[in-house]
Short mmCIF file of C-alpha atoms in Angstrom, two decimals:
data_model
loop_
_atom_site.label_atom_id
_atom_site.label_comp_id
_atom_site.label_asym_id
_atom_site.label_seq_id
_atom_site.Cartn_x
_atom_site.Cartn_y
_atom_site.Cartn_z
CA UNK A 1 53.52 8.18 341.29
CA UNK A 2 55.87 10.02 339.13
CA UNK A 3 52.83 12.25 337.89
CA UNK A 4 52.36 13.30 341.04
CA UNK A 5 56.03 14.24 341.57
CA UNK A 6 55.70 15.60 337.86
CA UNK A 7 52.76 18.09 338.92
CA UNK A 8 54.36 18.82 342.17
CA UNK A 9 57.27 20.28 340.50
CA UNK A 10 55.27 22.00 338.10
CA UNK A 11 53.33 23.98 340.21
CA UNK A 12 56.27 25.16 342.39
CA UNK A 13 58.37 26.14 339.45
CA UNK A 14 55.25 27.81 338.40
CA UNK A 15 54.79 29.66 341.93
CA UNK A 16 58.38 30.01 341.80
CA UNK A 17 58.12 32.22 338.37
CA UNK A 18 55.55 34.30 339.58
CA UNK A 19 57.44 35.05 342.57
CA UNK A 20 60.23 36.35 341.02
CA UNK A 21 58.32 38.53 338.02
CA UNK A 22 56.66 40.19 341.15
CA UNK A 23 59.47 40.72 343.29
CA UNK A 24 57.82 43.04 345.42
CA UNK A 25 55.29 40.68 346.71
CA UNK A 26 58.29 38.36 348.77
CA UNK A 27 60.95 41.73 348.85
CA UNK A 28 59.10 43.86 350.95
CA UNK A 29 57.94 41.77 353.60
CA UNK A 30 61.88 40.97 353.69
CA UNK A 31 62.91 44.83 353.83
CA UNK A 32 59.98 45.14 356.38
CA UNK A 33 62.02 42.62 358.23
CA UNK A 34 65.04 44.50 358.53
CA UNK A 35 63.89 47.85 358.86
CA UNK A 36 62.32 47.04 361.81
CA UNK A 37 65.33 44.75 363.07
CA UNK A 38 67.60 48.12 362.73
CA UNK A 39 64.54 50.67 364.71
CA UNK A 40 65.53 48.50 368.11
CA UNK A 41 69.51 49.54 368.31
CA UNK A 42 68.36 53.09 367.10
CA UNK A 43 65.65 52.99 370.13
CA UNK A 44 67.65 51.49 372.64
CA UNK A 45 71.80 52.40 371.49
CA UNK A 46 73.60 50.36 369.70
CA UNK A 47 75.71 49.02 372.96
CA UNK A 48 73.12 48.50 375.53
CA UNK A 49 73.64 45.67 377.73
CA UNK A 50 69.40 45.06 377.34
CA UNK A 51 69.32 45.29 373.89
CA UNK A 52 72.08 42.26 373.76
CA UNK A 53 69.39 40.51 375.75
CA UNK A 54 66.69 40.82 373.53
CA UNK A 55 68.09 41.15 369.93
CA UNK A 56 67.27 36.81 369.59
CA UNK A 57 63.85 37.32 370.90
CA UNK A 58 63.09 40.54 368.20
CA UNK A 59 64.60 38.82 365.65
CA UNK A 60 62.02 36.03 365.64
CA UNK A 61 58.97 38.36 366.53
CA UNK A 62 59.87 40.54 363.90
CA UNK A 63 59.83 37.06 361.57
CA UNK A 64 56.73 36.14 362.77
CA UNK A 65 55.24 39.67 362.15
CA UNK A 66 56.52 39.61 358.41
CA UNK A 67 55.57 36.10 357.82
CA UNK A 68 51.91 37.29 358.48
CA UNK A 69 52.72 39.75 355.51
CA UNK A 70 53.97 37.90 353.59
CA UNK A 71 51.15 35.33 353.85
CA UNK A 72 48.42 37.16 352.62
CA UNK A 73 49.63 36.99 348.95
CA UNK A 74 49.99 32.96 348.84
CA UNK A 75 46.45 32.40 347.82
CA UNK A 76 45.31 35.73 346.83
CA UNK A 77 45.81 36.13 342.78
CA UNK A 78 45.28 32.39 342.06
CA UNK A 79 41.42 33.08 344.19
CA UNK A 80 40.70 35.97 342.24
CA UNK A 81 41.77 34.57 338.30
CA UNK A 82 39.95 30.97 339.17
CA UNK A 83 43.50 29.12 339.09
CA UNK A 84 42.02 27.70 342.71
CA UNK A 85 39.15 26.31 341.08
CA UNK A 86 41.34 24.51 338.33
CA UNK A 87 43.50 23.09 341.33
CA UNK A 88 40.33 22.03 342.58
CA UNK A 89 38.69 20.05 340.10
CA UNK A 90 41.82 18.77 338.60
CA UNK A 91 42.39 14.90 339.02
CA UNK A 92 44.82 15.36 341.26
CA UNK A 93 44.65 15.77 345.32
CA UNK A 94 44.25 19.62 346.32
CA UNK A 95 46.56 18.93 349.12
CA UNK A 96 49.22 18.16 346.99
CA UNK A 97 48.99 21.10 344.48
CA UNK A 98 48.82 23.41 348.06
CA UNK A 99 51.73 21.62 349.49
CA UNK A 100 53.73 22.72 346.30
CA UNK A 101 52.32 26.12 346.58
CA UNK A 102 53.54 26.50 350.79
CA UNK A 103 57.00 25.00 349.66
CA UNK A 104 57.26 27.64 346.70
CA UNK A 105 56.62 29.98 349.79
CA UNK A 106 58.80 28.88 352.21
CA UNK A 107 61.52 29.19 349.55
CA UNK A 108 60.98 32.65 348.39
CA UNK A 109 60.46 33.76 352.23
CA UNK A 110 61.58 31.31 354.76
CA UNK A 111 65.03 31.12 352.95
CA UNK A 112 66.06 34.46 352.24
CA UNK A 113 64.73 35.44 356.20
CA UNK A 114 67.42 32.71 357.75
CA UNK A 115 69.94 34.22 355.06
CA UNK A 116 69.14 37.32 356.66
CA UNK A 117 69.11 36.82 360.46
CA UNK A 118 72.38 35.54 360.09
CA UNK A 119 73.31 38.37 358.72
CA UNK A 120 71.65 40.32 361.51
CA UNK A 121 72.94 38.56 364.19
CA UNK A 122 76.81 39.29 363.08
CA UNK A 123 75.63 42.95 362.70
CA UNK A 124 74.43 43.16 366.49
CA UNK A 125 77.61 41.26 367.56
CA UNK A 126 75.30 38.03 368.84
CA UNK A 127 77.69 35.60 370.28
CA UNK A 128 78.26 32.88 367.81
CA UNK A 129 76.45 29.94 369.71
CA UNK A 130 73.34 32.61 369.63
CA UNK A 131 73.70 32.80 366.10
CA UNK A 132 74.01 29.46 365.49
CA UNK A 133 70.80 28.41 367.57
CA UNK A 134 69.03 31.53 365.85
CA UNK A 135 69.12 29.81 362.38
CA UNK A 136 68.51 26.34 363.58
CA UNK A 137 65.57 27.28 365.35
CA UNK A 138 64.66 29.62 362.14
CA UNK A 139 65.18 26.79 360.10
CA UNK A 140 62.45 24.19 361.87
CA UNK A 141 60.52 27.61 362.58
CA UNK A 142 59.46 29.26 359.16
CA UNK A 143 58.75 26.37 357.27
CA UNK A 144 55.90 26.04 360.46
CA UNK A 145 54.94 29.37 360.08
CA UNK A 146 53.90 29.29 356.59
CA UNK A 147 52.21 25.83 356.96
CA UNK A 148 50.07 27.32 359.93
CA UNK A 149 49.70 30.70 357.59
CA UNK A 150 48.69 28.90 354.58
CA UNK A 151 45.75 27.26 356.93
CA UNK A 152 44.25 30.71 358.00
CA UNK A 153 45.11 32.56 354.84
CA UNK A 154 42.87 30.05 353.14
CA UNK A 155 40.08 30.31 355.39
CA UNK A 156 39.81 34.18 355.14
CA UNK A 157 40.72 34.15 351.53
CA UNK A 158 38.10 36.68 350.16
CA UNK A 159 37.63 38.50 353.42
CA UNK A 160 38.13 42.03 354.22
CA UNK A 161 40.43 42.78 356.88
CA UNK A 162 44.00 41.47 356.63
CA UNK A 163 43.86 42.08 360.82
CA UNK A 164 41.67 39.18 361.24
CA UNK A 165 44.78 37.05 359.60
CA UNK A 166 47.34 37.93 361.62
CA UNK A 167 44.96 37.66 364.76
CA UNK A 168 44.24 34.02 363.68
CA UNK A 169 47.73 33.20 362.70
CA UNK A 170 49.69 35.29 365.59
CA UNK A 171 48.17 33.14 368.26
CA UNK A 172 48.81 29.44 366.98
CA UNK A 173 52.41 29.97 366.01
CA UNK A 174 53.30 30.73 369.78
CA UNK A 175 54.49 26.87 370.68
CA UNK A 176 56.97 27.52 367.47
CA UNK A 177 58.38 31.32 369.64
CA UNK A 178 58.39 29.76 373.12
CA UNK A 179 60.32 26.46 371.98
CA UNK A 180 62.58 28.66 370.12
CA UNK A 181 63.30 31.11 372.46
CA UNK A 182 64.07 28.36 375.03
CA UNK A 183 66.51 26.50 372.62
CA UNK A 184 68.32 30.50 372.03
CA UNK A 185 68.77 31.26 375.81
CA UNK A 186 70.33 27.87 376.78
CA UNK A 187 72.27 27.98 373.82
CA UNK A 188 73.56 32.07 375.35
CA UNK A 189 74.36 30.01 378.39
CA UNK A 190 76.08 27.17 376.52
CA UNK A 191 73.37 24.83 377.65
CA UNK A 192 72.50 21.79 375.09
CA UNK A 193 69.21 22.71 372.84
CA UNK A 194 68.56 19.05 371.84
CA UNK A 195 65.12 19.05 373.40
CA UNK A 196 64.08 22.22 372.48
CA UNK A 197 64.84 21.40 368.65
CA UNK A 198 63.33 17.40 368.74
CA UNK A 199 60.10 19.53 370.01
CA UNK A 200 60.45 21.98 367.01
CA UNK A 201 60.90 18.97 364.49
CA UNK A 202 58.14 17.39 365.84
CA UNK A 203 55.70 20.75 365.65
CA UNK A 204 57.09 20.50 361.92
CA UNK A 205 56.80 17.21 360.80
CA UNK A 206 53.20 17.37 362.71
CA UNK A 207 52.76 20.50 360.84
CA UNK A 208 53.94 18.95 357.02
CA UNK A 209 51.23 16.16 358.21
CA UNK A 210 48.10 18.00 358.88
CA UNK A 211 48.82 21.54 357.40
CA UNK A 212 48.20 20.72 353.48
CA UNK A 213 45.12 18.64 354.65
CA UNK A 214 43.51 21.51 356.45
CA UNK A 215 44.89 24.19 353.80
CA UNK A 216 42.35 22.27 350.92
CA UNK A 217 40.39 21.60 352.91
CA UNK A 218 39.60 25.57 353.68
CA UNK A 219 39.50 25.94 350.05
CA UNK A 220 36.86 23.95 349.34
CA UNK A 221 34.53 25.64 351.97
CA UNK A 222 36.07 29.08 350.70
CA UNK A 223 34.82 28.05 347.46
CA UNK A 224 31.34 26.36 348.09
CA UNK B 1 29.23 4.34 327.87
CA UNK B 2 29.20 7.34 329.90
CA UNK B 3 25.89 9.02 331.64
CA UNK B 4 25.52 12.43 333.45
CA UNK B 5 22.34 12.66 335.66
CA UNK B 6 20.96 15.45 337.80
CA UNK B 7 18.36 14.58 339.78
CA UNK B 8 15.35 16.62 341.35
CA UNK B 9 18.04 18.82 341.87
CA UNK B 10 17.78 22.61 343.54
CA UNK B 11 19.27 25.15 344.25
CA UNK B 12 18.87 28.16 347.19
CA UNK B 13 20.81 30.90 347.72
CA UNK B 14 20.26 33.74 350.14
CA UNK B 15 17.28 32.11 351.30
CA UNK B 16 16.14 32.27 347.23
CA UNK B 17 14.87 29.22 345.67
CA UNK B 18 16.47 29.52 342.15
CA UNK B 19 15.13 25.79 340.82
CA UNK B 20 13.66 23.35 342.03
CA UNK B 21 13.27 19.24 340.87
CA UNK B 22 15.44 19.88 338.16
CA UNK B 23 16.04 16.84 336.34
CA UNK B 24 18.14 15.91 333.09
CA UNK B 25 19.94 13.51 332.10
CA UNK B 26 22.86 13.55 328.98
CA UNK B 27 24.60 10.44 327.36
CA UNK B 28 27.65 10.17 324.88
CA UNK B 29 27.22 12.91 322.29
CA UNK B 30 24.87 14.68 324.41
CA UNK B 31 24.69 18.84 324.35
CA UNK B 32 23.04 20.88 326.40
CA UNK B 33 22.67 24.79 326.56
CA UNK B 34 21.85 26.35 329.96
CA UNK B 35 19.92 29.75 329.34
CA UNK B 36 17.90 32.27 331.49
CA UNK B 37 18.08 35.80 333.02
CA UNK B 38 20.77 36.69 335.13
CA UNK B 39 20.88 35.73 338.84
CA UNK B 40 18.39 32.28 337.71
CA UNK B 41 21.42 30.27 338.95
CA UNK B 42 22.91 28.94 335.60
CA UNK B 43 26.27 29.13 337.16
CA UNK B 44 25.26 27.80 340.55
CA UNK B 45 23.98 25.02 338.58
CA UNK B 46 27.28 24.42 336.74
CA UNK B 47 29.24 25.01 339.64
CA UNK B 48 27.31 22.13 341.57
CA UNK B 49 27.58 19.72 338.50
CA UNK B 50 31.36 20.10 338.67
CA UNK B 51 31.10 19.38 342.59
CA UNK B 52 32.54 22.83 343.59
CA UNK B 53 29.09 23.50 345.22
CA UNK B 54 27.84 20.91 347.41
CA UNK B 55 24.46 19.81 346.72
CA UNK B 56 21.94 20.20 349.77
CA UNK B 57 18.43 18.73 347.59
CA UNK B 58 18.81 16.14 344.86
CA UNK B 59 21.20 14.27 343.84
CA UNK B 60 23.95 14.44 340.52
CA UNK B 61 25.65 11.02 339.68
CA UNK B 62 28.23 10.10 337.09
CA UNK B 63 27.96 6.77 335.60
CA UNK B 64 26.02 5.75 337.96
CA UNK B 65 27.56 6.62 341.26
CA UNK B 66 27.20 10.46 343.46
CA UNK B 67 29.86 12.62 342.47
CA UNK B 68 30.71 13.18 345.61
CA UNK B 69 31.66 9.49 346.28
CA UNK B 70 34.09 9.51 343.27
CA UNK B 71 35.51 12.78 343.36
CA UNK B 72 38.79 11.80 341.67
CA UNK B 73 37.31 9.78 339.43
CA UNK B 74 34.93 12.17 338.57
CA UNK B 75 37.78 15.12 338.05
CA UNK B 76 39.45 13.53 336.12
CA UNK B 77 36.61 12.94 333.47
CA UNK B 78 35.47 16.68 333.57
CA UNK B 79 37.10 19.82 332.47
CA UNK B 80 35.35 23.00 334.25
CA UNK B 81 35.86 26.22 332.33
CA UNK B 82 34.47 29.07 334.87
CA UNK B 83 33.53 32.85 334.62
CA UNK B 84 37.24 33.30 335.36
CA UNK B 85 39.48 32.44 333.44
CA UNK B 86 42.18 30.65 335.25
CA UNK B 87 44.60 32.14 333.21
CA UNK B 88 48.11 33.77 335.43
CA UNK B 89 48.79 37.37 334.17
CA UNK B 90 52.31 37.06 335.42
CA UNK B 91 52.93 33.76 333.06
CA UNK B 92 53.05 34.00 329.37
CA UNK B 93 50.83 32.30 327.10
CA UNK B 94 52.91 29.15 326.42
CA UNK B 95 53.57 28.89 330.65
CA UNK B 96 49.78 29.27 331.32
CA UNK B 97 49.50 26.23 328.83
CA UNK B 98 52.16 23.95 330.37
CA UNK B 99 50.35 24.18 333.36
CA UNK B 100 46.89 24.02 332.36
CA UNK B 101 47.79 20.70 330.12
CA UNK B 102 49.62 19.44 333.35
CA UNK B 103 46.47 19.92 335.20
CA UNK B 104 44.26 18.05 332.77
CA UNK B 105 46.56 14.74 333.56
CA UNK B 106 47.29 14.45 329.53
CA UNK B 107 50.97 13.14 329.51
CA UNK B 108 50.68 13.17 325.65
CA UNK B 109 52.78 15.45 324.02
CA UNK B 110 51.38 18.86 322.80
CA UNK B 111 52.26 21.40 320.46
CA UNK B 112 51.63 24.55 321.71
CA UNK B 113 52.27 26.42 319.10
CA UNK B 114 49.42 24.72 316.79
CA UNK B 115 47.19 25.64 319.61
CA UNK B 116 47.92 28.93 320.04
CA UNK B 117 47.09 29.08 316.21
CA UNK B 118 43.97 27.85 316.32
CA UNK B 119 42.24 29.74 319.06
CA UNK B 120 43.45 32.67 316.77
CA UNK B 121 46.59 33.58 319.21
CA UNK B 122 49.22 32.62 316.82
CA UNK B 123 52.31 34.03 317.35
CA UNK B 124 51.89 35.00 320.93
CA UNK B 125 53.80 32.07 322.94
CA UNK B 126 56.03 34.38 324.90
CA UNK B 127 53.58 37.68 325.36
CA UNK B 128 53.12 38.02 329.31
CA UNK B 129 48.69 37.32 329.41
CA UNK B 130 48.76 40.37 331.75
CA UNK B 131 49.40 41.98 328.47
CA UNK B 132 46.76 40.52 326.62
CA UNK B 133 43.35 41.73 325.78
CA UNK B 134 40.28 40.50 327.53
CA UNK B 135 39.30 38.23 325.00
CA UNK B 136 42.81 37.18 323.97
CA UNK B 137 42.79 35.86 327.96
CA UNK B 138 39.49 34.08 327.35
CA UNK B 139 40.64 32.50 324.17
CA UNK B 140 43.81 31.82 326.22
CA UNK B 141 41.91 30.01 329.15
CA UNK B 142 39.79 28.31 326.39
CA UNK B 143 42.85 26.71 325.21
CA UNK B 144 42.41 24.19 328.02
CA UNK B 145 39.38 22.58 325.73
CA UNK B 146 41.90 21.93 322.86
CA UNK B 147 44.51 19.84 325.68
CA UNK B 148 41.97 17.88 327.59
CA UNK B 149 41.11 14.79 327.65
CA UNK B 150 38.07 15.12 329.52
CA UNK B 151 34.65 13.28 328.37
CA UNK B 152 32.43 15.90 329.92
CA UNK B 153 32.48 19.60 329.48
CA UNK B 154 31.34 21.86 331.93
CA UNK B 155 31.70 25.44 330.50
CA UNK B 156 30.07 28.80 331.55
CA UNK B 157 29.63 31.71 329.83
CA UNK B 158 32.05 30.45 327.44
CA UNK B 159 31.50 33.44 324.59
CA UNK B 160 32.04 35.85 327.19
CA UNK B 161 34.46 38.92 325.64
CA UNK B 162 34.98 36.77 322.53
CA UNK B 163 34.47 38.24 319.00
CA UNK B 164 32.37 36.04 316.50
CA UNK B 165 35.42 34.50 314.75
CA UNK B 166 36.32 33.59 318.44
CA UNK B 167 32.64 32.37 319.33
CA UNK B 168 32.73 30.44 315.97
CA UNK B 169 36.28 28.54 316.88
CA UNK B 170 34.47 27.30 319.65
CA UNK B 171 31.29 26.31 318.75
CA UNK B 172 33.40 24.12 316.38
CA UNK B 173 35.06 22.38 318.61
CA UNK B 174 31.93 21.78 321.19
CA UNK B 175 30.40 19.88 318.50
CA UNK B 176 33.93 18.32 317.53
CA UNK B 177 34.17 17.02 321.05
CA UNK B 178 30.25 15.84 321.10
CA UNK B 179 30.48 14.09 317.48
CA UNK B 180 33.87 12.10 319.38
CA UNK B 181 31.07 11.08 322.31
CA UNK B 182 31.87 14.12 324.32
CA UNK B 183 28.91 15.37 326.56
CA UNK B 184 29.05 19.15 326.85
CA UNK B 185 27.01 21.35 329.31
CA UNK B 186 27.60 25.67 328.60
CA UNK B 187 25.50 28.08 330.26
CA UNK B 188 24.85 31.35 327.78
CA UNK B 189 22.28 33.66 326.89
CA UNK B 190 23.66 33.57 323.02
CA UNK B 191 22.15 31.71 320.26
CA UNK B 192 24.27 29.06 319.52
CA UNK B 193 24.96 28.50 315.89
CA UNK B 194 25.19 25.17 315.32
CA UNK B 195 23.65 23.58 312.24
CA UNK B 196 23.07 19.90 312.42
CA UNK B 197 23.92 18.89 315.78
CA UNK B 198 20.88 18.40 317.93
CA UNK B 199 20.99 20.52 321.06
CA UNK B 200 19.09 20.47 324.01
CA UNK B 201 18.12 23.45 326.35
CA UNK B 202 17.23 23.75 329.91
CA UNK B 203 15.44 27.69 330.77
CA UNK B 204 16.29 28.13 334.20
CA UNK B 205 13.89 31.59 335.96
CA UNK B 206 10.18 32.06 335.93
CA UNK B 207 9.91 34.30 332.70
CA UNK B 208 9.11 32.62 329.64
#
């Protein structure tokens, strides 16, 4: 058991290093993030009574548009220098070594995107219950969204096209949106969320289940 | 006792038959060299002894038993050295080994250092590998050999970008690892210069 943990920790500390000796790769999917965050006030005015209404709901969209950047460089570099095949045929599971490599993600992205939608949400004056529900629902959110990405990325690993990942991905991470944006508008109206966030945990722990699983699986067949 | 067999094995791609009722088998000690022109399918044939490939004719068992029905097992007793290198540019040398040796499942400890030195790297534990030359990446990747425990060796194109000091560190330790009851299987269009070991060859294409 403590070999697996061993390995585990390996290969995120591994991913982990990589990530930040390319800092590009995870910055600019960030900066994307807030750039486009900042075009809405500039399109709309910075005190529009809409714009209050809808800076929750472009806050997550936006996330979900740079997670699907940010995917497409998860798998990418180990595919092309044959680290996938080493994973593969190494004596231990694929879908542990893959789980490593989605948590390695989640850190260097899902983290840093809460961080920063906090951030955001003081900046567009969100009421503080918003904010609050914002992060939560961020928090059971992203960690989803790369599981799901890591899924599709791996299928279309080698593929032209980075449309055909975000067409694949955009689509299955809409339970994750619509729970969330329920649990933000009752939270606006100082409604409880508890429902809204049990169905997010569940999406993630089903998620955590299944997600690794599938993710070597797609390997193997990207492989073959 | 350990006992590789491939049985009227083939191979098709894009609709190409590339062989057909192949059949070998290897034992403890055992060497064989994989040669023939390109595109004859000495990789796919590598690649489906290592179980990255699934097999669609024939059958390939370890000790006995289909690969496929003791994958782990299986893993754990091969170490598969590709046409890539599996080597990270963005890690440095003595990283790329750490991971590599955690990989192979070897809980021994290593020194990397005396590695490094023998593959002819010496010196260059903390040089990025996106720095290094292509063959200093090869000899890098190659360093996997020199950390596994592995019984059976499944390596293509292993000379690939190497210079002959680099071709001859290698050669030494294939026959190292078959003289310890190692079985190895390389695919290469090189002579091999090995005096005194018998090796075996398989010529995979139709021209002679």
């Amino acid at each position: 058991m403590s070999e697996y943990i061993n390995i585990f920790f390996i290969i995120l500390r591994r991913d982990l290093m990589l990530a930040f000796r390319n800092k590009a790769e995870f910055v600019n999917p960030l900066m994307f993030f807030i750039i486009v965050i900042v075009l809405f006030p500039l399109a709309f005015g910075s005190d529009s009574a809409l714009l209050k209404q809808l800076t929750s709901g472009i806050i997550w969209v936006t996330a979900l548009l740079a997670t699907t950047l940010s995917l497409e460089t998860i798998f990418r570099s180990d595919f092309e220098d044959g680290s996938i095949e080493q994973f593969t045929l190494s004596r231990y599971p694929l879908t542990l070594l893959v789980s490593a490599k989605i948590l390695a993600h989640w850190i260097t992205f899902g983290l840093p995107l809460i961080a920063i939608s906090l951030f955001t949400g003081f900046i567009l004056s969100l009421p503080n219950q918003t904010i609050v529900a914002l992060c939560i629902t961020l928090a059971l959110g992203t960690p989803v969204l790369s599981l799901i990405g890591a899924i599709t990325v791996a299928l279309t690993i080698g593929l032209r096209g980075g449309m055909l990942l975000s067409l694949l991905i955009l689509p299955l991470t809409m339970p994750v949106l619509i729970f969330s944006m329920l649990a933000i508008q009752n939270a606006t109206i100082g409604q409880p969320i508890s429902a809204e966030i049990y169905f997010l945990a569940g999406i993630l722990v089903l998620a955590m289940t299944l997600a690794p699983i599938a993710t070597a699986a797609a390997l193997r067949i990207r492989l073959s | 006792m350990s006992q590789f067999k491939v049985i009227q094995l083939e191979c098709i791609r894009r609709d190409n038959i590339l062989f057909q009722g192949l059949n070998f088998s290897l034992e403890d000690g055992g060497l064989l060299q994989i040669d023939g022109v390109n595109g004859s399918g000495k990789s796919s044939l590598l690649q489906m002894c290592s179980g990255l490939i699934q097999v669609s004719e024939g059958e390939i068992t370890w000790n006995g038993e289909n690969i496929i029905d003791c994958r782990y097992q299986f893993q754990s007793d091969i170490s598969y050295f590709g046409h890539s290198n599996g080597v990270k540019a963005g890690l440095t040398a003595i990283e790329n080994m750490i991971v590599m040796h955690a990989l192979a499942g070897n809980s021994s400890r290593i020194n990397y250092s005396a590695i490094l030195e023998q593959i002819g790297l010496t010196g260059m534990e903390d040089v990025l590998s996106s720095r290094m030359s292509a063959g200093q990446k090869r000899r890098l990747g190659l360093a996997r050999l020199f950390m596994s425990k592995a019984k059976l060796w499944l390596l293509d194109e292993p000379f690939n970008a190497l210079d002959k000091q680099g071709k001859a560190v290698i050669e030494r330790v294939i026959v190292q690892h078959c003289s310890a009851g190692g079985i190895v299987i390389f695919a290469t269009h090189q002579t091999m210069e090995i005096d005194g070991y018998p090796l075996q060859h398989i010529h995979l294409g139709n021209e002679q």
